[in-house]
Tab-separated table of C-alpha atoms and ligand atoms in Angstrom:
chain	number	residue	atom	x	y	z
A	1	UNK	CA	-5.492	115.815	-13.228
A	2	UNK	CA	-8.416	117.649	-15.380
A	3	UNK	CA	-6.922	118.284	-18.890
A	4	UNK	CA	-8.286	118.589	-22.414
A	5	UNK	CA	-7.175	118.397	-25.774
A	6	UNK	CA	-6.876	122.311	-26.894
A	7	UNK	CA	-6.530	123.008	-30.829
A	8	UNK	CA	-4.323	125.831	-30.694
A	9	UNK	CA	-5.404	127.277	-34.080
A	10	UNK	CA	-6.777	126.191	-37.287
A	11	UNK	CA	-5.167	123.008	-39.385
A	12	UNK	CA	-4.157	119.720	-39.565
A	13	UNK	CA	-5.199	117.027	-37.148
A	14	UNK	CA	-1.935	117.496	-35.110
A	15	UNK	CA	-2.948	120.708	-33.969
A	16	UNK	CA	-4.051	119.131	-30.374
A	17	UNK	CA	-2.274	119.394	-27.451
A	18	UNK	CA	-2.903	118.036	-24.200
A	19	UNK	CA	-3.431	120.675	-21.495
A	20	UNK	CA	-3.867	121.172	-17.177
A	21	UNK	CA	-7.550	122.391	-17.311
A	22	UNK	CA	-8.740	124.057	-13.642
A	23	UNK	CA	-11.787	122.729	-12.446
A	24	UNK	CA	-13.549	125.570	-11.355
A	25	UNK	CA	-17.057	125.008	-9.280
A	26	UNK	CA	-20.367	124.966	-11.573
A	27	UNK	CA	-21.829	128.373	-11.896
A	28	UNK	CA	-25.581	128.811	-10.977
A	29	UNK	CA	-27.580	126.394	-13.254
A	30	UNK	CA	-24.322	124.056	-14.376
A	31	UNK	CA	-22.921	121.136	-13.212
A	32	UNK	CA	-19.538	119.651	-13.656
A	33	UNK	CA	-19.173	116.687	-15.329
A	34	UNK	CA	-16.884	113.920	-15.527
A	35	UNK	CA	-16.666	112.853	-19.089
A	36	UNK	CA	-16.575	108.827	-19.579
A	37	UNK	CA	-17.205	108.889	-23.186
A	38	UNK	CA	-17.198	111.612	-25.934
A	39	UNK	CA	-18.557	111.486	-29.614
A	40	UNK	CA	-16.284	112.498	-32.197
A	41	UNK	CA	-18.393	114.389	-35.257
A	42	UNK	CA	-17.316	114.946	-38.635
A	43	UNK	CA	-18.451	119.004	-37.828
A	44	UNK	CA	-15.280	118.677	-35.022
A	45	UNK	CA	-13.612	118.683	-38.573
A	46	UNK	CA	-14.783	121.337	-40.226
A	47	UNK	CA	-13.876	123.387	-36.995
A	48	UNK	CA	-10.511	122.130	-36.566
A	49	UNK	CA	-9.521	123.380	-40.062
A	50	UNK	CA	-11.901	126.701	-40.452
A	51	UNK	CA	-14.255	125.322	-42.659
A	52	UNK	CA	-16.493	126.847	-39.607
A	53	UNK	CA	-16.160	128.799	-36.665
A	54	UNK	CA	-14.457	127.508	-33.563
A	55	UNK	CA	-16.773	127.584	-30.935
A	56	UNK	CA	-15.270	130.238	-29.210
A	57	UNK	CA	-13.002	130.880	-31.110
A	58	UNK	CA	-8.924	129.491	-30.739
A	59	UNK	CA	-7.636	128.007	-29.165
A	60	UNK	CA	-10.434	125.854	-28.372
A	61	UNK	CA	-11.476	122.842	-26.807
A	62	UNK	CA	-13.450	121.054	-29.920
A	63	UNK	CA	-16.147	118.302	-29.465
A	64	UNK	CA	-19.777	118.587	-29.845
A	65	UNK	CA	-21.387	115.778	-27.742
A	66	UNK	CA	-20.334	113.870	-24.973
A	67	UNK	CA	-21.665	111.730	-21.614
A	68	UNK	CA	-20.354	110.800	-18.335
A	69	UNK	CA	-21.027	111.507	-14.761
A	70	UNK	CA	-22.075	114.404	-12.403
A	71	UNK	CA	-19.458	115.406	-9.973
A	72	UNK	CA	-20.791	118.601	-8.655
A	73	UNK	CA	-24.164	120.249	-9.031
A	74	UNK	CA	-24.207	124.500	-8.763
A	75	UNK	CA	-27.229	126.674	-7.005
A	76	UNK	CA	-30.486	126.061	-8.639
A	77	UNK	CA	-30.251	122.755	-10.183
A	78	UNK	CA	-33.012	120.572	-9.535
A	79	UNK	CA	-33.225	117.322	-10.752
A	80	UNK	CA	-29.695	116.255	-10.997
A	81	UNK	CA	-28.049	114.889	-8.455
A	82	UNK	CA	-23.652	114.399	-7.948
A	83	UNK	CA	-23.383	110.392	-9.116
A	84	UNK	CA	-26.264	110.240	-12.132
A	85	UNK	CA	-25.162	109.477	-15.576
A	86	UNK	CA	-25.840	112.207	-18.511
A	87	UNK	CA	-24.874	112.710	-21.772
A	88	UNK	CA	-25.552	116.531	-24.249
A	89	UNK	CA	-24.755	117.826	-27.062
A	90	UNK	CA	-23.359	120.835	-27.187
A	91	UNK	CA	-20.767	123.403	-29.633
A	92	UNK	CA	-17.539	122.796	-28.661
A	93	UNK	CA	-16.167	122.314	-24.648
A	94	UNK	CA	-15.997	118.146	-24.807
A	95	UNK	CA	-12.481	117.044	-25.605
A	96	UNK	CA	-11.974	117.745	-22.454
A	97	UNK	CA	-11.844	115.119	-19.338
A	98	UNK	CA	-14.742	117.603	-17.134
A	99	UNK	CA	-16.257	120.153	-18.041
A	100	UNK	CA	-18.990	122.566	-16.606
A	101	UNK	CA	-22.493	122.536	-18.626
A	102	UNK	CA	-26.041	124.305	-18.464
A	103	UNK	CA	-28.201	121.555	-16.295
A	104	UNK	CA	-30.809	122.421	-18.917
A	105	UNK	CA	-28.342	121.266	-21.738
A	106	UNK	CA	-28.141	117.852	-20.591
A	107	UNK	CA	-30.277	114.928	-20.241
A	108	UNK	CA	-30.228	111.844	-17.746
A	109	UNK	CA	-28.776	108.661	-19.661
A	110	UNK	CA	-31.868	106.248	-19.410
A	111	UNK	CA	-30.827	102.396	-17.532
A	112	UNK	CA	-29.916	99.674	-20.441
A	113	UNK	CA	-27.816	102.663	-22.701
A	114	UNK	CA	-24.298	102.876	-21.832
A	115	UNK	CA	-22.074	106.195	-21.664
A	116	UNK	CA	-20.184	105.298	-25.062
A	117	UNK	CA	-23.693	104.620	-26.606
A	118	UNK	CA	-24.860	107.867	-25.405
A	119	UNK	CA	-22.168	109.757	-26.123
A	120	UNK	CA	-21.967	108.419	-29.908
A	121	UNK	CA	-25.655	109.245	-30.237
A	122	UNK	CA	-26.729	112.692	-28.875
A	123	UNK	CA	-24.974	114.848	-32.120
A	124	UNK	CA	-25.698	112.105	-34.665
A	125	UNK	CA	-28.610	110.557	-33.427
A	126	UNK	CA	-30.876	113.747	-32.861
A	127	UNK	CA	-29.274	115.033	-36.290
A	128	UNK	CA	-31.421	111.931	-37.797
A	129	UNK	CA	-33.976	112.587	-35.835
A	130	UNK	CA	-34.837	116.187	-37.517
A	131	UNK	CA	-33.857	115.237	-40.516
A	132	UNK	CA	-36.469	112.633	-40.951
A	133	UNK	CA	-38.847	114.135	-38.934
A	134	UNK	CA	-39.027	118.018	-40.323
A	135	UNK	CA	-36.709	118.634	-42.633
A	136	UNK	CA	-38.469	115.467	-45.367
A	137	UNK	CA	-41.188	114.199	-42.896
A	138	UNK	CA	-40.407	110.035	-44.051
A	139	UNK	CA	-43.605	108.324	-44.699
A	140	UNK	CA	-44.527	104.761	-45.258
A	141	UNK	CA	-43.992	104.026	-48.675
A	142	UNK	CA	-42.003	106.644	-49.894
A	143	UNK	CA	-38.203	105.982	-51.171
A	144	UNK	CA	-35.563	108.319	-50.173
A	145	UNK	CA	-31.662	108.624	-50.772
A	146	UNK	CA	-29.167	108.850	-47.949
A	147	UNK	CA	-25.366	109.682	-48.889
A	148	UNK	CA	-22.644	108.266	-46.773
A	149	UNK	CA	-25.306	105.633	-45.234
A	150	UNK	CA	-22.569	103.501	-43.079
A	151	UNK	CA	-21.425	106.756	-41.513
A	152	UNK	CA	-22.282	107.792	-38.391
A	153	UNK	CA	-25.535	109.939	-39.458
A	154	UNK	CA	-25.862	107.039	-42.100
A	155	UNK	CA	-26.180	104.255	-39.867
A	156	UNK	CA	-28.902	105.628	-37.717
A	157	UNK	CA	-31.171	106.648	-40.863
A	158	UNK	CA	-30.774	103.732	-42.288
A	159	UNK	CA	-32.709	102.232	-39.317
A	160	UNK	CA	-34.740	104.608	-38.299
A	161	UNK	CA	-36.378	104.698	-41.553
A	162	UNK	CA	-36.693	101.448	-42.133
A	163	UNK	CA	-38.471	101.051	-38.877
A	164	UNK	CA	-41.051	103.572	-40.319
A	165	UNK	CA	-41.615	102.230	-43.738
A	166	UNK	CA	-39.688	104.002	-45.623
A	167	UNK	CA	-37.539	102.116	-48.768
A	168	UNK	CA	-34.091	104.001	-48.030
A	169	UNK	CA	-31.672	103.714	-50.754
A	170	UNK	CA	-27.678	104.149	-49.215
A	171	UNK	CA	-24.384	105.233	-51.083
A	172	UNK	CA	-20.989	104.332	-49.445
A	173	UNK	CA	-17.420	104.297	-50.468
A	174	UNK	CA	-16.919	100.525	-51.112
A	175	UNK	CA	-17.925	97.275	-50.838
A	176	UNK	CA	-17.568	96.456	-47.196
A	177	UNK	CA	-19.524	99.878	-46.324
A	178	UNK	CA	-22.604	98.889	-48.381
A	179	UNK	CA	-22.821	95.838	-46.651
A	180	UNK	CA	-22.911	97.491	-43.318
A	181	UNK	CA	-25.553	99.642	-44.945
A	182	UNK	CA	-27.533	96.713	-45.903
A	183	UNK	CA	-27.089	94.907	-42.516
A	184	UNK	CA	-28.534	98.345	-40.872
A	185	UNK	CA	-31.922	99.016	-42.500
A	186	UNK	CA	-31.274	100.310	-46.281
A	187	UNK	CA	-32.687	98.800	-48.939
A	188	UNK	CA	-30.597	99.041	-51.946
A	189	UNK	CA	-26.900	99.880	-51.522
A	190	UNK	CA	-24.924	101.919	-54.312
A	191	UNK	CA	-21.234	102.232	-54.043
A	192	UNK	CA	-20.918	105.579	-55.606
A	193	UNK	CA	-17.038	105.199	-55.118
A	194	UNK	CA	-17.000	102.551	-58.516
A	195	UNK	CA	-21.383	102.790	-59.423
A	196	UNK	CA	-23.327	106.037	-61.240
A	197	UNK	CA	-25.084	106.370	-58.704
A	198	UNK	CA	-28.126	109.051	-60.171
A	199	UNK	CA	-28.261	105.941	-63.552
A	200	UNK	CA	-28.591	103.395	-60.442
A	201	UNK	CA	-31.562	105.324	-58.552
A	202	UNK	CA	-33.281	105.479	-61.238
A	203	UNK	CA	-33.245	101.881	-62.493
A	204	UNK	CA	-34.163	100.797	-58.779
A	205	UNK	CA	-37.223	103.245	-58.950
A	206	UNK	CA	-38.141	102.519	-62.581
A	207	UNK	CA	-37.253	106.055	-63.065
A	208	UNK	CA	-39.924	108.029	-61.237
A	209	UNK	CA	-37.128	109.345	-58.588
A	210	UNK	CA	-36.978	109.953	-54.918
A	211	UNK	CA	-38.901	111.653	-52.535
A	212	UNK	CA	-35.912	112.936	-50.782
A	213	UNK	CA	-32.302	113.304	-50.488
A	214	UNK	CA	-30.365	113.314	-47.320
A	215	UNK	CA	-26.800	115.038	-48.813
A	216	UNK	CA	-24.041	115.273	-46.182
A	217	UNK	CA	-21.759	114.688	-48.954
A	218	UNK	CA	-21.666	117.912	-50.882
A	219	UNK	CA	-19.775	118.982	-53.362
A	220	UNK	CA	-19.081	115.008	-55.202
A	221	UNK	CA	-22.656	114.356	-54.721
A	222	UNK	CA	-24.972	117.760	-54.933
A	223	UNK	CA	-25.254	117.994	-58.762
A	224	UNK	CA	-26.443	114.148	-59.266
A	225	UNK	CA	-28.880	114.443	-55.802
A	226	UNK	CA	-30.736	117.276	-57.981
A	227	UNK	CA	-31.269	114.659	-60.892
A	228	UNK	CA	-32.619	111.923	-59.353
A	229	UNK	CA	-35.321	113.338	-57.032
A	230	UNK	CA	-38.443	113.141	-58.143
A	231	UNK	CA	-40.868	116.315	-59.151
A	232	UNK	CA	-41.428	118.765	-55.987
A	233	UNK	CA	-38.764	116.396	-54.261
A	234	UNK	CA	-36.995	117.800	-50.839
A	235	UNK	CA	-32.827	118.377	-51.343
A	236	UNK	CA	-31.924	118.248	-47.522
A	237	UNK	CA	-28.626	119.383	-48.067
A	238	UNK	CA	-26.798	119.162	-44.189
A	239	UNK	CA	-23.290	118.959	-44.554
A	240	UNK	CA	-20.317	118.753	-46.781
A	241	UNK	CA	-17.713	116.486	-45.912
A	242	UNK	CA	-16.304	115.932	-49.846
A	243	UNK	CA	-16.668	120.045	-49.723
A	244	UNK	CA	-18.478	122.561	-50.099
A	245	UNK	CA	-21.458	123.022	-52.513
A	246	UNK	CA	-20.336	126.333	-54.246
A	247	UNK	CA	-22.297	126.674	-57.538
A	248	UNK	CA	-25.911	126.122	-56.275
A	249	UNK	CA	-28.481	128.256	-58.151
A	250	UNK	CA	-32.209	128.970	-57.227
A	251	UNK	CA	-32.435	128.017	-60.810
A	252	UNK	CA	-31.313	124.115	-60.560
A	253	UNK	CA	-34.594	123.887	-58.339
A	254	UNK	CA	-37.182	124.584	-61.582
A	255	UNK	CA	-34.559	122.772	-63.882
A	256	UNK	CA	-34.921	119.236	-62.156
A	257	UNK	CA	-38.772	119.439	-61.161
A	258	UNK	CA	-40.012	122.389	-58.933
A	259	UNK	CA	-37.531	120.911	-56.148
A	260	UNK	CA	-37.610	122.388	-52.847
A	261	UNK	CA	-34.852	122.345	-50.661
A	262	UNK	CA	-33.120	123.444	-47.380
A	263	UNK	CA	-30.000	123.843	-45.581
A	264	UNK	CA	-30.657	122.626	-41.743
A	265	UNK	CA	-28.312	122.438	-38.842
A	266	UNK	CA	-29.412	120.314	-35.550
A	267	UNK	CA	-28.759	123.153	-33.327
A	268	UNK	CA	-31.945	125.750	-33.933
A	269	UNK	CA	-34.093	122.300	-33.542
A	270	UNK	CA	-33.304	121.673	-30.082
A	271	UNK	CA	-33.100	125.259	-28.454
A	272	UNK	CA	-35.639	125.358	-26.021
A	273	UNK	CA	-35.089	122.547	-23.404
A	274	UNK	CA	-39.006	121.373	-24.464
A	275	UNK	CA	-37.357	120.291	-27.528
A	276	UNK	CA	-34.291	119.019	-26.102
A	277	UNK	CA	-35.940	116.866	-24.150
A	278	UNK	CA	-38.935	115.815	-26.524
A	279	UNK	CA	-36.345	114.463	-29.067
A	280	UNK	CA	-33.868	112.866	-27.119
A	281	UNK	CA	-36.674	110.988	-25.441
A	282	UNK	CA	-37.743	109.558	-29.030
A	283	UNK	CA	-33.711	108.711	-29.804
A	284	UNK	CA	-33.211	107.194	-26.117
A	285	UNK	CA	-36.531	104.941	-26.534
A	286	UNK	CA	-35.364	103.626	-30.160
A	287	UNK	CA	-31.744	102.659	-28.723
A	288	UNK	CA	-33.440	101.260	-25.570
A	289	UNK	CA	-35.795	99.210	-27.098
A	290	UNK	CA	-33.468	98.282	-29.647
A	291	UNK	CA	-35.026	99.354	-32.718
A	292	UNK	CA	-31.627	101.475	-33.063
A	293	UNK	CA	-28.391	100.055	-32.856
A	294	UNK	CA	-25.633	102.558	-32.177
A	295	UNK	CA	-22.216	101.027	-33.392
A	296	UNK	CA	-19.726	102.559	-31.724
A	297	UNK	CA	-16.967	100.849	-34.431
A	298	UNK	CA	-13.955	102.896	-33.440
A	299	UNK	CA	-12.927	103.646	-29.776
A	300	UNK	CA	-9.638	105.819	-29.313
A	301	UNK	CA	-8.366	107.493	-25.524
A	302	UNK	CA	-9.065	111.059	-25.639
A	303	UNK	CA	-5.460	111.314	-26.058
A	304	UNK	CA	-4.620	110.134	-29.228
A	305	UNK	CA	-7.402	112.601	-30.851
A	306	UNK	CA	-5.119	113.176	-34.057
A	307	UNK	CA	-5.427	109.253	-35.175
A	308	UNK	CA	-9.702	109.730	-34.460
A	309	UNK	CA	-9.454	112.601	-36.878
A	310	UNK	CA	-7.297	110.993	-38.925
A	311	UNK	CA	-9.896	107.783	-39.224
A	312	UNK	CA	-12.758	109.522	-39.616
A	313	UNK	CA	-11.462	112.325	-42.213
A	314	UNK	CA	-9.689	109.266	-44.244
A	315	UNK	CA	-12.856	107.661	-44.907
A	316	UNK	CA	-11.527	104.958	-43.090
A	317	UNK	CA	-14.171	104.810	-40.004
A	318	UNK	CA	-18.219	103.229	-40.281
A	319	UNK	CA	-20.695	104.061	-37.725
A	320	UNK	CA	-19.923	105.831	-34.966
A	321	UNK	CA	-16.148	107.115	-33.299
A	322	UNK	CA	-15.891	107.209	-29.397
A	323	UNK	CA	-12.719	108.928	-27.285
A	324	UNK	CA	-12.537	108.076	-23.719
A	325	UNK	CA	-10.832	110.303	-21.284
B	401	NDP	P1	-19.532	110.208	-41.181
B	401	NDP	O1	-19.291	109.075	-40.277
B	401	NDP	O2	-20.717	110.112	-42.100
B	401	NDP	O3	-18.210	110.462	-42.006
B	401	NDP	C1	-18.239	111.163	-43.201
B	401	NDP	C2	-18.370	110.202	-44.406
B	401	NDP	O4	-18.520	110.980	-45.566
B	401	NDP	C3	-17.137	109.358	-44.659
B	401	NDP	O5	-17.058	108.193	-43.872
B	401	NDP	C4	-17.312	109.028	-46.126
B	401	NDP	O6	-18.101	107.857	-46.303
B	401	NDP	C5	-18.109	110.218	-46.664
B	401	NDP	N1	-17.294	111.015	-47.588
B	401	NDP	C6	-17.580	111.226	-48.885
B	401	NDP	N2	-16.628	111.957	-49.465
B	401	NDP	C7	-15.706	112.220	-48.528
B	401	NDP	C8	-14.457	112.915	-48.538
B	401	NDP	N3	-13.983	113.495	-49.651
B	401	NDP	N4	-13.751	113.001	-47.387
B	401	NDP	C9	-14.213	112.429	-46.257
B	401	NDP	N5	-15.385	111.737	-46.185
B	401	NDP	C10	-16.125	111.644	-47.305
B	401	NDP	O7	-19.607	111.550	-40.315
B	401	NDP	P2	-20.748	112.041	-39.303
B	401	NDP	O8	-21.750	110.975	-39.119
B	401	NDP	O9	-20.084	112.665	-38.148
B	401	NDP	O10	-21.418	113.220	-40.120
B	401	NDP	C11	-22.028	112.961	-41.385
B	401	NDP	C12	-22.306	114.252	-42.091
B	401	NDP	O11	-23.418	114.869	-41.494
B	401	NDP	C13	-21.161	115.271	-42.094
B	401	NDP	O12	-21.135	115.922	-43.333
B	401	NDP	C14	-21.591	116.209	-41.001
B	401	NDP	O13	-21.051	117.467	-41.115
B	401	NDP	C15	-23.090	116.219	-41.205
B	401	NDP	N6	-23.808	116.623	-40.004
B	401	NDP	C16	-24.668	117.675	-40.126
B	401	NDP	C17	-25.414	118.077	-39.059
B	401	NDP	C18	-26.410	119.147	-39.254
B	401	NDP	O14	-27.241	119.373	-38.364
B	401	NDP	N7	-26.403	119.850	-40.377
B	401	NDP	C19	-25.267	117.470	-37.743
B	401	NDP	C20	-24.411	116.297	-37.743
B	401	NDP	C21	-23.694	115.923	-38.843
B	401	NDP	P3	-17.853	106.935	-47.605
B	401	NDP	O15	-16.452	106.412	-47.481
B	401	NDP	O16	-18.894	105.895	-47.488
B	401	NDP	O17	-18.031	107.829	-48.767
């Protein structure tokens, strides 16, 4: 039986309920999909409780990224054939055990990366990918902050950037996070849980600041980010998961150094299938080749979706969170 895991409205993490999906036959340009493996994303949160909008709208079937295989290919796809492995990210549609998708949304799963690899990586991993690449192009030599670093964003910075050069300095919420930071590419750890961490950056970079800021943190961590960039520093502020940053003003950007700053989501960065494909092609060679290690540290059946949001809303999850159907 096809089913999925429908939030009926907005709230708590025991709004899911498992439901009889029909599996209708892909549309021109789709094909259906048999999910193996689906990533869960801190933004699944935000949707589930209104923080932002449903895709769709309710009730909804939440999940941004997901892999698995093709079961059925509709009129006009070339290039994808019923049997082949492929992973996406998308809004919404992947708590769900098939689903249709765009053929032009998706991308083949290259040999020597699994499903749950894939799956954990196509939200997260492109996510670092922008961020490091556009948002604060990371350069040899330059030191940069990262909140949250043993999350699942987190863990991929961390060693992406060391692979470039880059001195990346990690917060986490206690000691066994930092030393999963440590293990995965940052250089200095802060565990802003029990450490100042803005008095800490600046000892470690005798005071001159950071380049950059990665914030997903938000509203705990916005005001001290500000302080301890350097002068014309970047504040890549892309998500919020201790709340939302309310009392920004234009103003705090002249007040701690000419700062400049943005506000980025992944989704505008990989509209056009060029870009889709250019950037998952980077990600897929860095896991391949194993510069990248994607740790897929939690694994729960799509079924018992309340405990993954649970885990990963609790602070109580490190790398990446995996359901399978
Ligand atoms: P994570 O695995 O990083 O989980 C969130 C982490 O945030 C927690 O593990 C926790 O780490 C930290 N945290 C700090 N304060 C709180 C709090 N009050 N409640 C809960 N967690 C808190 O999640 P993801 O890797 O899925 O996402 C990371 C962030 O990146 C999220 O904010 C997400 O929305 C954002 N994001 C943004 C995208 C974009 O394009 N703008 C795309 C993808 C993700 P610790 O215990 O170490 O503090």
């Amino acid at each position: 039986m096809a089913y999925a895991m429908v939030a009926g409205k907005a709230g708590n993490s025991k709004v899911f309920e498992k439901q009889e999906i029909k599996l209708t036959k892909p549309k021109k340009g789709e094909v259906l999909i048999r999910h193996t493996a689906i990533g869960v994303n801190f933004i699944d949160i935000y949707q589930r409780t209104g923080l932002y909008p449903a895709p769709g709208g309710f009730p909804a079937i939440l999940g941004g990224e997901g892999a698995g295989v093709v079961e059925a290919v509709g009129k006009g796809v070339t290039g994808l054939k019923v049997g082949e492995r492929i992973a996406y990210t998308q809004p919404g549609g992947a708590y769900a055990s098939h689903r249709n998708i765009a053929a032009d949304r998706v991308i083949k799963i290259p040999e020597g990366v699994s499903d749950e690899v894939a799956a954990a990586a196509m939200l997260k991993g492109l996510t670092a990918h922008y961020l490091i690449h556009d948002c604060y192009k990371a350069k040899k030599g330059d030191t940069v902050l990262v909140h949250a670093a043993a999350g699942g964003v987190g863990l991929i910075l961390g060693q992406w950037l060391a692979d470039k050069g880059v001195a990346a300095i990690g917060t986490a919420g206690g000691k066994e996070k930092c030393k999963l930071a440590k293990r995965n590419g940052f250089t200095h750890v802060i565990d802003y849980r029990s450490e100042d961490f803005v008095a800490k950056v600046m000892r470690i970079t005798k005071k001159q600041g950071v380049a950059a800021v990665y914030d997903s943190v938000g509203k705990d961590t916005y005001p001290g980010s500000l302080q301890v960039l350097r002068k014309f520093g970047m504040f890549v502020s892309f998500g919020q998961s201790s709340g939302v940053v309310t009392d920004f003003k234009l103003a705090d950007l002249a007040a701690n150094g000419c700062l400049f700053t943005t506000r980025p989501s992944l989704f505008p960065y990989i509209d056009t299938r060029k870009e889709l494909v250019r950037r998952s092609r980077q990600l897929m060679d860095m896991i391949a080749s194993g510069k990248i290690k994607i740790q897929v540290n939690q694994t729960f059946p799509l079924l018992k979706i309340t405990q993954a949001h649970n885990a990963l809303e609790g602070r109580k999850t490190t790398g990446q969170t995996v359901l399978i159907p």
